Short mmCIF file of C-alpha atoms and ligand atoms in Angstrom, two decimals:
data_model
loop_
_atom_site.label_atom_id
_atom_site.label_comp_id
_atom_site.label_asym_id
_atom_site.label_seq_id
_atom_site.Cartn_x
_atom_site.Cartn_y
_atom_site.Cartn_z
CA UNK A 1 0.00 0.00 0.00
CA UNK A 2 2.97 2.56 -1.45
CA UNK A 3 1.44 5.15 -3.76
CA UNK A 4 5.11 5.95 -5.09
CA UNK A 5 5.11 2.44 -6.24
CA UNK A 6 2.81 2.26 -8.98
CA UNK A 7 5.09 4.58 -11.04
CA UNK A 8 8.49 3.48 -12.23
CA UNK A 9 11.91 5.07 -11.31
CA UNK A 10 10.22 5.93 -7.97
CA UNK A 11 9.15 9.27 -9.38
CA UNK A 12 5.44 10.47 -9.15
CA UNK A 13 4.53 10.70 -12.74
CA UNK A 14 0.40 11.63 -11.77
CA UNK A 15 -2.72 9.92 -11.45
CA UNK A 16 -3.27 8.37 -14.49
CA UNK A 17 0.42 6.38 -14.29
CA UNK A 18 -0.47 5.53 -11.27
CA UNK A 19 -3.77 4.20 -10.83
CA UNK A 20 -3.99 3.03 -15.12
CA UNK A 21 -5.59 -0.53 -14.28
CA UNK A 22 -8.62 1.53 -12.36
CA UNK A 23 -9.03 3.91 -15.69
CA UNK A 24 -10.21 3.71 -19.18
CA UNK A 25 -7.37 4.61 -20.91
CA UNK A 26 -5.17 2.50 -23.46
CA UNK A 27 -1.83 2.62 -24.62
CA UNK A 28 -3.30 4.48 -27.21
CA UNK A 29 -4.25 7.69 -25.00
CA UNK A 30 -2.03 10.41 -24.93
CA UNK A 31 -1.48 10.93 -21.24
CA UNK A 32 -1.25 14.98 -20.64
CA UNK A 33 -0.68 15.43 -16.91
CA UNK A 34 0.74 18.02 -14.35
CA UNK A 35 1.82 15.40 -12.10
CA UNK A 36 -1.37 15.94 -10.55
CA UNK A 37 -2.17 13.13 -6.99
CA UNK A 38 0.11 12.32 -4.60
CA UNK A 39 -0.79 15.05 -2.25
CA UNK A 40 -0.40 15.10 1.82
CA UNK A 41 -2.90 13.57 4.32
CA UNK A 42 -2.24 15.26 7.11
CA UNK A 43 -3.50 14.68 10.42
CA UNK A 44 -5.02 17.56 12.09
CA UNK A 45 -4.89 17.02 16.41
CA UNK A 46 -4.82 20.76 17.19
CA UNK A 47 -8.25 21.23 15.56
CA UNK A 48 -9.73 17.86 16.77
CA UNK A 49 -8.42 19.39 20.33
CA UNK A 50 -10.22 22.81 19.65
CA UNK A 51 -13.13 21.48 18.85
CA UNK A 52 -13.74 19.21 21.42
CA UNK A 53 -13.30 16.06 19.34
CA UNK A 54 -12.23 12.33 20.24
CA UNK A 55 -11.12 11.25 17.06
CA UNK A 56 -8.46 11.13 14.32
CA UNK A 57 -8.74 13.86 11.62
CA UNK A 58 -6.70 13.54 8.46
CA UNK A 59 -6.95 16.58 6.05
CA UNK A 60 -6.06 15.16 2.25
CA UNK A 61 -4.99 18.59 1.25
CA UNK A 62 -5.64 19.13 -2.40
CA UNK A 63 -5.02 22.95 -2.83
CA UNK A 64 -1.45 21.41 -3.66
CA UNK A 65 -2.15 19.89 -6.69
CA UNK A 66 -0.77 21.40 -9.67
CA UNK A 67 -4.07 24.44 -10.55
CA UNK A 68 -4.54 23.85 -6.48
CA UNK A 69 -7.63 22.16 -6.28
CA UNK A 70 -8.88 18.98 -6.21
CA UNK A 71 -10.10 19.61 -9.81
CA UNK A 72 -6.80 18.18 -11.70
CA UNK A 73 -7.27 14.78 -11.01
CA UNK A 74 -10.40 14.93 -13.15
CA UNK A 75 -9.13 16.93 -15.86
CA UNK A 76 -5.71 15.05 -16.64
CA UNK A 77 -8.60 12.56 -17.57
CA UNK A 78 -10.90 14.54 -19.32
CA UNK A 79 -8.28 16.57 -21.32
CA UNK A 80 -6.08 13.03 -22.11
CA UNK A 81 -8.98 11.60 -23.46
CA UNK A 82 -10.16 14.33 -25.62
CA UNK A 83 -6.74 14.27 -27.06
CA UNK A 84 -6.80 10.88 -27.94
CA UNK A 85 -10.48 11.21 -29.74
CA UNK A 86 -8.57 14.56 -31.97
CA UNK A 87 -10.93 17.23 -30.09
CA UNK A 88 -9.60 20.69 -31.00
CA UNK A 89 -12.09 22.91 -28.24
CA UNK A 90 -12.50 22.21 -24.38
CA UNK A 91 -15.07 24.18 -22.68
CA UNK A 92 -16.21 24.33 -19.13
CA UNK A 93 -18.81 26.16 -17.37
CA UNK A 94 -17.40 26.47 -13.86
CA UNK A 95 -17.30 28.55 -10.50
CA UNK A 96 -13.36 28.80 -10.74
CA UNK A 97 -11.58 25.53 -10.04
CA UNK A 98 -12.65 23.30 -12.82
CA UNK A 99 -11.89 26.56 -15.43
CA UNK A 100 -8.62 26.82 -14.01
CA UNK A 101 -7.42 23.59 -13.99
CA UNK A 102 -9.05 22.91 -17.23
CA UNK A 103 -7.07 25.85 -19.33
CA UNK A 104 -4.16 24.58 -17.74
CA UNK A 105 -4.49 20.95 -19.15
CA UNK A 106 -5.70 22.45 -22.18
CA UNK A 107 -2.30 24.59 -22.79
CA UNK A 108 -0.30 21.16 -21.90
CA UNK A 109 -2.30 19.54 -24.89
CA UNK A 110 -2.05 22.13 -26.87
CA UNK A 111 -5.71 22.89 -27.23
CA UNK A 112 -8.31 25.82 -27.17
CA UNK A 113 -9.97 26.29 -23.92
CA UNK A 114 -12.76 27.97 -23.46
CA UNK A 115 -14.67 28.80 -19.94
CA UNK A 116 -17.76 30.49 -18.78
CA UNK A 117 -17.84 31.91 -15.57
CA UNK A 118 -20.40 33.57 -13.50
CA UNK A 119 -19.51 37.51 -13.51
CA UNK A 120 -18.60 38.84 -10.82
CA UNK A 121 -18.48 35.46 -8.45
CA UNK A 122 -15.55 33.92 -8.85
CA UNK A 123 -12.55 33.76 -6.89
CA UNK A 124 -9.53 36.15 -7.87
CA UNK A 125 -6.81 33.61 -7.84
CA UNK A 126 -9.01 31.13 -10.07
CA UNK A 127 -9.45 34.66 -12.55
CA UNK A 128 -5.91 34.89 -12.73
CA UNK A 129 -5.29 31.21 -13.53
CA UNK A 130 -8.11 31.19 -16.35
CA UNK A 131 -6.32 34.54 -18.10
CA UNK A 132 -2.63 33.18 -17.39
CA UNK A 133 -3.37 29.66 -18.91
CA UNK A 134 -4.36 31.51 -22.07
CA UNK A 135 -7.87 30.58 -21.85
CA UNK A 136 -11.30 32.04 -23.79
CA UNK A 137 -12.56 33.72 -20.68
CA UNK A 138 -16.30 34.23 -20.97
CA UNK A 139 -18.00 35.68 -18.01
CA UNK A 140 -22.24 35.03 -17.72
CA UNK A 141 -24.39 37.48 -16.54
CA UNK A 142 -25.95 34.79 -14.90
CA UNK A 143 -25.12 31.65 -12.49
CA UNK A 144 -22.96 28.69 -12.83
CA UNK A 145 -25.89 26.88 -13.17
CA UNK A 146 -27.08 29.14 -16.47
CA UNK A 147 -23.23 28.37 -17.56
CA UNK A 148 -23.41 24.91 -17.64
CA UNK A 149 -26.42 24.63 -19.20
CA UNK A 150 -25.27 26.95 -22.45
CA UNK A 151 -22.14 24.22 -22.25
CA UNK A 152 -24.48 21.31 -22.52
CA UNK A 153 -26.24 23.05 -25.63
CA UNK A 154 -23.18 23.49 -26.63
CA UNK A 155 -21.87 19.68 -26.81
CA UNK A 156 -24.93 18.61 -28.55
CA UNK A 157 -23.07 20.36 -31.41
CA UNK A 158 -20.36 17.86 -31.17
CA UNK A 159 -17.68 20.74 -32.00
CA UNK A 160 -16.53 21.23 -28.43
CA UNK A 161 -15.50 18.78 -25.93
CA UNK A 162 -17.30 19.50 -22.54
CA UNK A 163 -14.94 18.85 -19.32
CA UNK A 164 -17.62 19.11 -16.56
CA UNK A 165 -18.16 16.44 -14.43
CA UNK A 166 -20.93 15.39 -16.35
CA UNK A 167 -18.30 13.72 -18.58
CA UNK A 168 -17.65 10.08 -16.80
CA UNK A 169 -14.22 10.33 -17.12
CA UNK A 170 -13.90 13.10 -15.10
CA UNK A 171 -15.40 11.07 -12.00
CA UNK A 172 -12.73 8.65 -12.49
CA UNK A 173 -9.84 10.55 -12.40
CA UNK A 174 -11.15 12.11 -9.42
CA UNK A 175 -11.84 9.26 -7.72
CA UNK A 176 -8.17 8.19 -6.98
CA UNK A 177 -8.23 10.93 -4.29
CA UNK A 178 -10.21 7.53 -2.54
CA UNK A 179 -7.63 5.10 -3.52
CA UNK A 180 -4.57 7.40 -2.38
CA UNK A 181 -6.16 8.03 1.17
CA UNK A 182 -6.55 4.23 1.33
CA UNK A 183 -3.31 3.54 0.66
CA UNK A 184 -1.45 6.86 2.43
CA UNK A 185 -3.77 5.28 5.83
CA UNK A 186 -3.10 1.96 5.23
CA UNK A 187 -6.75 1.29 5.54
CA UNK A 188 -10.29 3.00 4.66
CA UNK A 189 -11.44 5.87 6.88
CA UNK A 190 -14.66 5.35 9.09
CA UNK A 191 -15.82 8.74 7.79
CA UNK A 192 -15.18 10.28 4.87
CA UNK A 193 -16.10 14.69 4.97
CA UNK A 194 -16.53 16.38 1.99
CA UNK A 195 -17.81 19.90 0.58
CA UNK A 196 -21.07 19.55 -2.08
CA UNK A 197 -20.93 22.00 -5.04
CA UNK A 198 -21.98 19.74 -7.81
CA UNK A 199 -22.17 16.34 -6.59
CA UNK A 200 -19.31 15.55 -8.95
CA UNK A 201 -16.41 14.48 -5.87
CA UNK A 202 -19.22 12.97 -3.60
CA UNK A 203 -20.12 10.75 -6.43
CA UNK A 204 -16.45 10.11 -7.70
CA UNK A 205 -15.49 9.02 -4.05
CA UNK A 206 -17.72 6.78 -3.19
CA UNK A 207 -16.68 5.16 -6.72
CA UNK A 208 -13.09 5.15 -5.78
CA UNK A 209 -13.74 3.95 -2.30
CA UNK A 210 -16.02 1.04 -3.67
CA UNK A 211 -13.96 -0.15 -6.00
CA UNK A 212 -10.43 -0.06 -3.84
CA UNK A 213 -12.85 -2.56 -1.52
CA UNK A 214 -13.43 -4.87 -4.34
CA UNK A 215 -10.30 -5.01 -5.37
CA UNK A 216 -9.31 -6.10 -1.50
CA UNK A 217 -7.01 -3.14 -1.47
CA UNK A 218 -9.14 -1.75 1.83
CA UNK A 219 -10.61 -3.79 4.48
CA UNK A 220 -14.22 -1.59 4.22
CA UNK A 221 -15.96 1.36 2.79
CA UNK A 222 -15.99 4.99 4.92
CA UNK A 223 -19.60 6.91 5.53
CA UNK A 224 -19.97 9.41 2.80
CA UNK A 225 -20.62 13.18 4.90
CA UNK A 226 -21.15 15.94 2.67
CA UNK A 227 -21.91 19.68 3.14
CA UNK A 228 -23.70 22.15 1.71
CA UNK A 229 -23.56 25.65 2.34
CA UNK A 230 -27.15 27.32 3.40
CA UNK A 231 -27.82 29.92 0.52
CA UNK A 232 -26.88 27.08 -2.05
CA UNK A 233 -27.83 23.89 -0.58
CA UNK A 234 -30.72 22.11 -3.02
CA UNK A 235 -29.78 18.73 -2.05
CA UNK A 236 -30.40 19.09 1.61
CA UNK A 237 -33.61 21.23 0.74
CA UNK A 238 -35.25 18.72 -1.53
CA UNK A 239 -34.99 21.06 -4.74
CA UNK A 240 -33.63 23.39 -7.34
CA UNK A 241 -32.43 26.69 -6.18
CA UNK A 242 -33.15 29.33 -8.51
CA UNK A 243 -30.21 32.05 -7.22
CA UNK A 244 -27.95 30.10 -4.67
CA UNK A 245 -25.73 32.09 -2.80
CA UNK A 246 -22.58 32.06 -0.29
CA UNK A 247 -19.52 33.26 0.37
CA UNK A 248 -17.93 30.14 -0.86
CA UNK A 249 -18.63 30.86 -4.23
CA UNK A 250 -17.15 27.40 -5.26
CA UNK A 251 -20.04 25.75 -4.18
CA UNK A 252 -22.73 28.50 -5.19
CA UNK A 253 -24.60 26.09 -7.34
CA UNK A 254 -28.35 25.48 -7.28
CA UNK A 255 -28.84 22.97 -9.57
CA UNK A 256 -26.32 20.17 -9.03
CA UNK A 257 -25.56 18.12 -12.27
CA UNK A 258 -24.69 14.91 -9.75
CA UNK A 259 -27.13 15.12 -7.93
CA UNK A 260 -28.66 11.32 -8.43
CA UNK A 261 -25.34 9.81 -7.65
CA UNK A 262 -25.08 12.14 -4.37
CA UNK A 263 -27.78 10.66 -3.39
CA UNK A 264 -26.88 6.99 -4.01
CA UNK A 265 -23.67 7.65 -2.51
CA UNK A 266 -25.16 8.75 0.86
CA UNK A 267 -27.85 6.07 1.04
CA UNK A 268 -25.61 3.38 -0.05
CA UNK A 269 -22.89 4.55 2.71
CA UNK A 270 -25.34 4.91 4.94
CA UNK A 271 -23.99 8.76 4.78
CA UNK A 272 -24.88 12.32 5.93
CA UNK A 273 -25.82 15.68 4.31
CA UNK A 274 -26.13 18.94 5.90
CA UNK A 275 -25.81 22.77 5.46
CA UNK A 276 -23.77 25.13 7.15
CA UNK A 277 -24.11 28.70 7.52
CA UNK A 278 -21.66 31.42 5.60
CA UNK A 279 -20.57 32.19 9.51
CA UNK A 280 -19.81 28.76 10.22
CA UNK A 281 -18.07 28.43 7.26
CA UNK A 282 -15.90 31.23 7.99
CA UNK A 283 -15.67 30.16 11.56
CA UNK A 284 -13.50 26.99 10.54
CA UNK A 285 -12.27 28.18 7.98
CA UNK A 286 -9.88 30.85 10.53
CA UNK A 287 -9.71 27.82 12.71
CA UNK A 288 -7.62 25.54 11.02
CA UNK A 289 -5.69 27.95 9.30
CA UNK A 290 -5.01 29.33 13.45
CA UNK A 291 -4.79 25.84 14.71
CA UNK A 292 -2.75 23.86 12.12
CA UNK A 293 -1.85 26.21 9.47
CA UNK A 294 -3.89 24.83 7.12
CA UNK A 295 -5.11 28.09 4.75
CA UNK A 296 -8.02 26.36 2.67
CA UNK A 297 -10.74 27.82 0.31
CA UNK A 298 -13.85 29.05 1.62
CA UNK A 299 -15.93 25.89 0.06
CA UNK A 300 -13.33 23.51 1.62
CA UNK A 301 -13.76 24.94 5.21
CA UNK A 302 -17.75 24.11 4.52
CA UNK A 303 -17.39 20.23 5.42
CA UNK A 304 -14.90 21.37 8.42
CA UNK A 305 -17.89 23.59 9.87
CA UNK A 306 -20.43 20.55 9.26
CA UNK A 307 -18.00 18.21 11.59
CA UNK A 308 -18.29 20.93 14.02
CA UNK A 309 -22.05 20.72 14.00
CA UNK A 310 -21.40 16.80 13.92
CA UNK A 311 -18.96 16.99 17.41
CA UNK A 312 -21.78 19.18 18.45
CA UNK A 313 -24.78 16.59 17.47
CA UNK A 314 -22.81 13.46 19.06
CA UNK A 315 -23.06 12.07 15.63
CA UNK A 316 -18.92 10.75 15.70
CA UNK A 317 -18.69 7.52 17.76
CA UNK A 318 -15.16 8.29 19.94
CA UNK A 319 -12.26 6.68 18.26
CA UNK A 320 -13.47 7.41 14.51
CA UNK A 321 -10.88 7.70 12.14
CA UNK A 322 -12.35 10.74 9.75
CA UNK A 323 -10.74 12.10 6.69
CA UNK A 324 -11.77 15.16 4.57
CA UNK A 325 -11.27 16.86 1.96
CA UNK A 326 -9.67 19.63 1.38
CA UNK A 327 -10.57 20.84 -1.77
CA UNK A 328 -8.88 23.90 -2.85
CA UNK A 329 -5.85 25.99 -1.53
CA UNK A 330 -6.55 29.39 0.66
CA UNK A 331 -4.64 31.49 -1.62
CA UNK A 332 -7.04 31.00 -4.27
CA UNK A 333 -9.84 33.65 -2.58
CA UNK A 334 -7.46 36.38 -1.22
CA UNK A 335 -9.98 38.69 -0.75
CA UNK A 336 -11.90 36.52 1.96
CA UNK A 337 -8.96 35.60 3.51
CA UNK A 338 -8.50 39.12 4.01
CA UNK A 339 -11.52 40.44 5.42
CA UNK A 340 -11.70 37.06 7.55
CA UNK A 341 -8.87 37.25 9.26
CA UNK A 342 -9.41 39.74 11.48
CA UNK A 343 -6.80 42.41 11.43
CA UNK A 344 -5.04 44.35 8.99
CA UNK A 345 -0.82 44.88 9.10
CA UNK A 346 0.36 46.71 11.39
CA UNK A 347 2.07 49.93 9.48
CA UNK A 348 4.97 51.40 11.44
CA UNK A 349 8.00 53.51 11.20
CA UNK A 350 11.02 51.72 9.76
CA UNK A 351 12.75 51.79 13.42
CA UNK A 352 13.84 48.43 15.95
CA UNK A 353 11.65 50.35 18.58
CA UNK A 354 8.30 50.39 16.75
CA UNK A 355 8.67 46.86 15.95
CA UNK A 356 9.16 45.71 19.42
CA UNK A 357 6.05 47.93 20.58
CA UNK A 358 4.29 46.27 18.54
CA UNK A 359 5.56 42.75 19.62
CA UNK A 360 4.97 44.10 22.92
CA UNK A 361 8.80 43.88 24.18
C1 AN7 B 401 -12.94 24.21 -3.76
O1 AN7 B 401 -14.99 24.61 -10.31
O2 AN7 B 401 -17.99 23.19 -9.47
O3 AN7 B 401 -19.44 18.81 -5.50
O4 AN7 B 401 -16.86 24.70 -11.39
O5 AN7 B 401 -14.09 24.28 -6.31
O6 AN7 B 401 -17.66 18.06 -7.08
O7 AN7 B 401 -18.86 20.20 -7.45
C2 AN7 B 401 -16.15 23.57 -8.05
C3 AN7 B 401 -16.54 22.81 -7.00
C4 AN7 B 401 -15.78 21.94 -3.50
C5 AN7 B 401 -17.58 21.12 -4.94
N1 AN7 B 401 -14.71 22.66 -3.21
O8 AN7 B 401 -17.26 19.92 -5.60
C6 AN7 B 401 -16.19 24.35 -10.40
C7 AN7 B 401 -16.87 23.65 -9.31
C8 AN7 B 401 -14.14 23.44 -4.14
C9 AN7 B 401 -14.69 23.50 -5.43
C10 AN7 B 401 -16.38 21.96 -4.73
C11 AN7 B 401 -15.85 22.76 -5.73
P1 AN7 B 401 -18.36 19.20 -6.47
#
């Protein structure tokens, strides 16, 4: 159970090389990759501690894939396999992460990208990363959920490739985030925590997760927990949501395209599904930045503020072994990070004595 073994010369050559017998791919696909995978679980004490927890917590941290979000283990499949069929045109709809991470497979393939984007509602750092990666940058005067329903029309025209998660292959690239937890804990989790935008991870983990079972490369499967956030939470509610909102614009979706599988994912798991406020959100989202210097997305901290509501509820038998998700890197959303932290620099004369006032020395 040695993810560096599956790739030869010891050297982590990305997802695809390393989990190939779980994927559809041939000899004949062109693998484009990033060297995506492989990223840290890391267990989190200080925040189990603050919150009053009796548990293990192991953060798999995916803000340090290559875009810096969970998003590029999809897309090295997605964009590969377009390659191989001789598409020209990718396009996305996307709140941010899957736009990013698509343009920057695209450029490595050496293929147009385009993206739509909700105006106004996306992240700066995933803005920057759509522009710098070259791609068509089209922002909607409407949702995400508007967006990926002109990309759908779109895809009946068969002249563009669409790279949501409503193309399979994107679930099973992303669903080696399941295997590499497996085999980075030896074993499966107990729990398994996760943010809910558009179904797409919920779905592709429970897939990974199954299957590593089957294959008798984990002794069980974890309970699927996934998290909503209040102004955007349709699957908790029972139905569409015509203008979702949140401060975690990642997950401001009100129509998720997953949304069957979510559901067969929790009831087959015997799983969980909540919301969580914007403050609670931004609550843990400080937290384990403060408590284990773990600087996260807004959308990530969302499944962090449902397993305080869980500690809370006396829904985690003592002993659990819980991991989560981690979807995309703080430094993505500046500007939230910003106004959440709490205080501003403190500006002072360029002199030893107004640094140690401040330091109080
Ligand atoms: C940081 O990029 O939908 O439930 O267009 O960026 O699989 O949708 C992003 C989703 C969680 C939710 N955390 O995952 C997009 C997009 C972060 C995200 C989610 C997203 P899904």
């Amino acid at each position: 159970m040695n993810s560096i073994l599956p790739n030869s010369g010891n050297r982590w050559r990305g997802v695809i090389h390393a989990y190939k017998e779980y994927l559809p791919v041939t000899d004949a696909t062109p693998i484009i990759s990033l060297n995506e995978g492989n990223t840290p679980l890391i267990r989190v004490d200080n925040f189990v501690n603050a919150i009053g927890g009796e548990f293990e917590l192991w953060l798999k941290y995916e803000g340090l894939n290559p875009t810096c979000s969970f998003k590029d283990r999809g897309m090295t499949m997605a964009v590969s396999k377009a390659k191989e069929r001789g598409a020209q045109i990718v396009i996305c709809a996307s709140t941010g992460n899957t736009s990013a991470a698509a343009a920057a497979y695209a450029s490595r393939a050496k293929m147009k990208c385009v993206v739509l984007l909700p105006n106004g509602k996306i992240a700066l750092g995933k803005l920057a990363q759509a522009l710098m990666y070259g791609a068509t940058t089209i922002a909607i005067e409407g949702n995400f959920d508007e967006a990926l329903r002109i990309v759908r029309e779109l895809g009946e025209t068969g002249k563009v490739e669409v790279v949501n998660s409503i193309n399979p292959v994107r679930i099973e690239g992303q669903k080696t985030a399941a295997f590499e937890i497996c085999d980075q804990l030896g074993k499966a989790p107990d729990f398994h925590f996760l943010p809910v935008g558009n179904a797409g991870n919920i779905t592709a983990y429970w897939k990974g997760y199954k299957e590593y079972f089957a294959a008798k490369k984990s002794d069980k499967v974890p309970r699927m927990f996934g998290f909503q956030a209040a102004g955007s939470a349709p699957i908790v509610d029972g139905a569409p949501i015509a203008n979702p909102n949140t401060v975690a614009t990642a997950i401001r979706i009100g129509n998720p395209a997953s949304w069957e599988q979510a559901n067969c994912a929790l009831k087959e798991s015997n799983g969980f599904i909540d919301k969580v406020t914007d403050d609670e959100i931004l609550a843990a989202y400080k937290l384990i930045a403060r408590t284990d210097g773990i600087f996260v997305e807004p959308a990530s901290a969302a499944c962090l503020a449902g397993l305080i509501n869980c500690v809370k509820a006396k829904r985690i038998p003592v002993g659990s072994v819980i991991t989560a998700t981690m979807t995309g890197h703080g430094l993505k959303d500046p500007d939230n990070a910003i106004k959440t932290a709490g205080f501003e620099p403190f500006v002072v004369e360029p002199k030893k004595e107004a640094v140690m006032k401040v330091i109080g020395l």
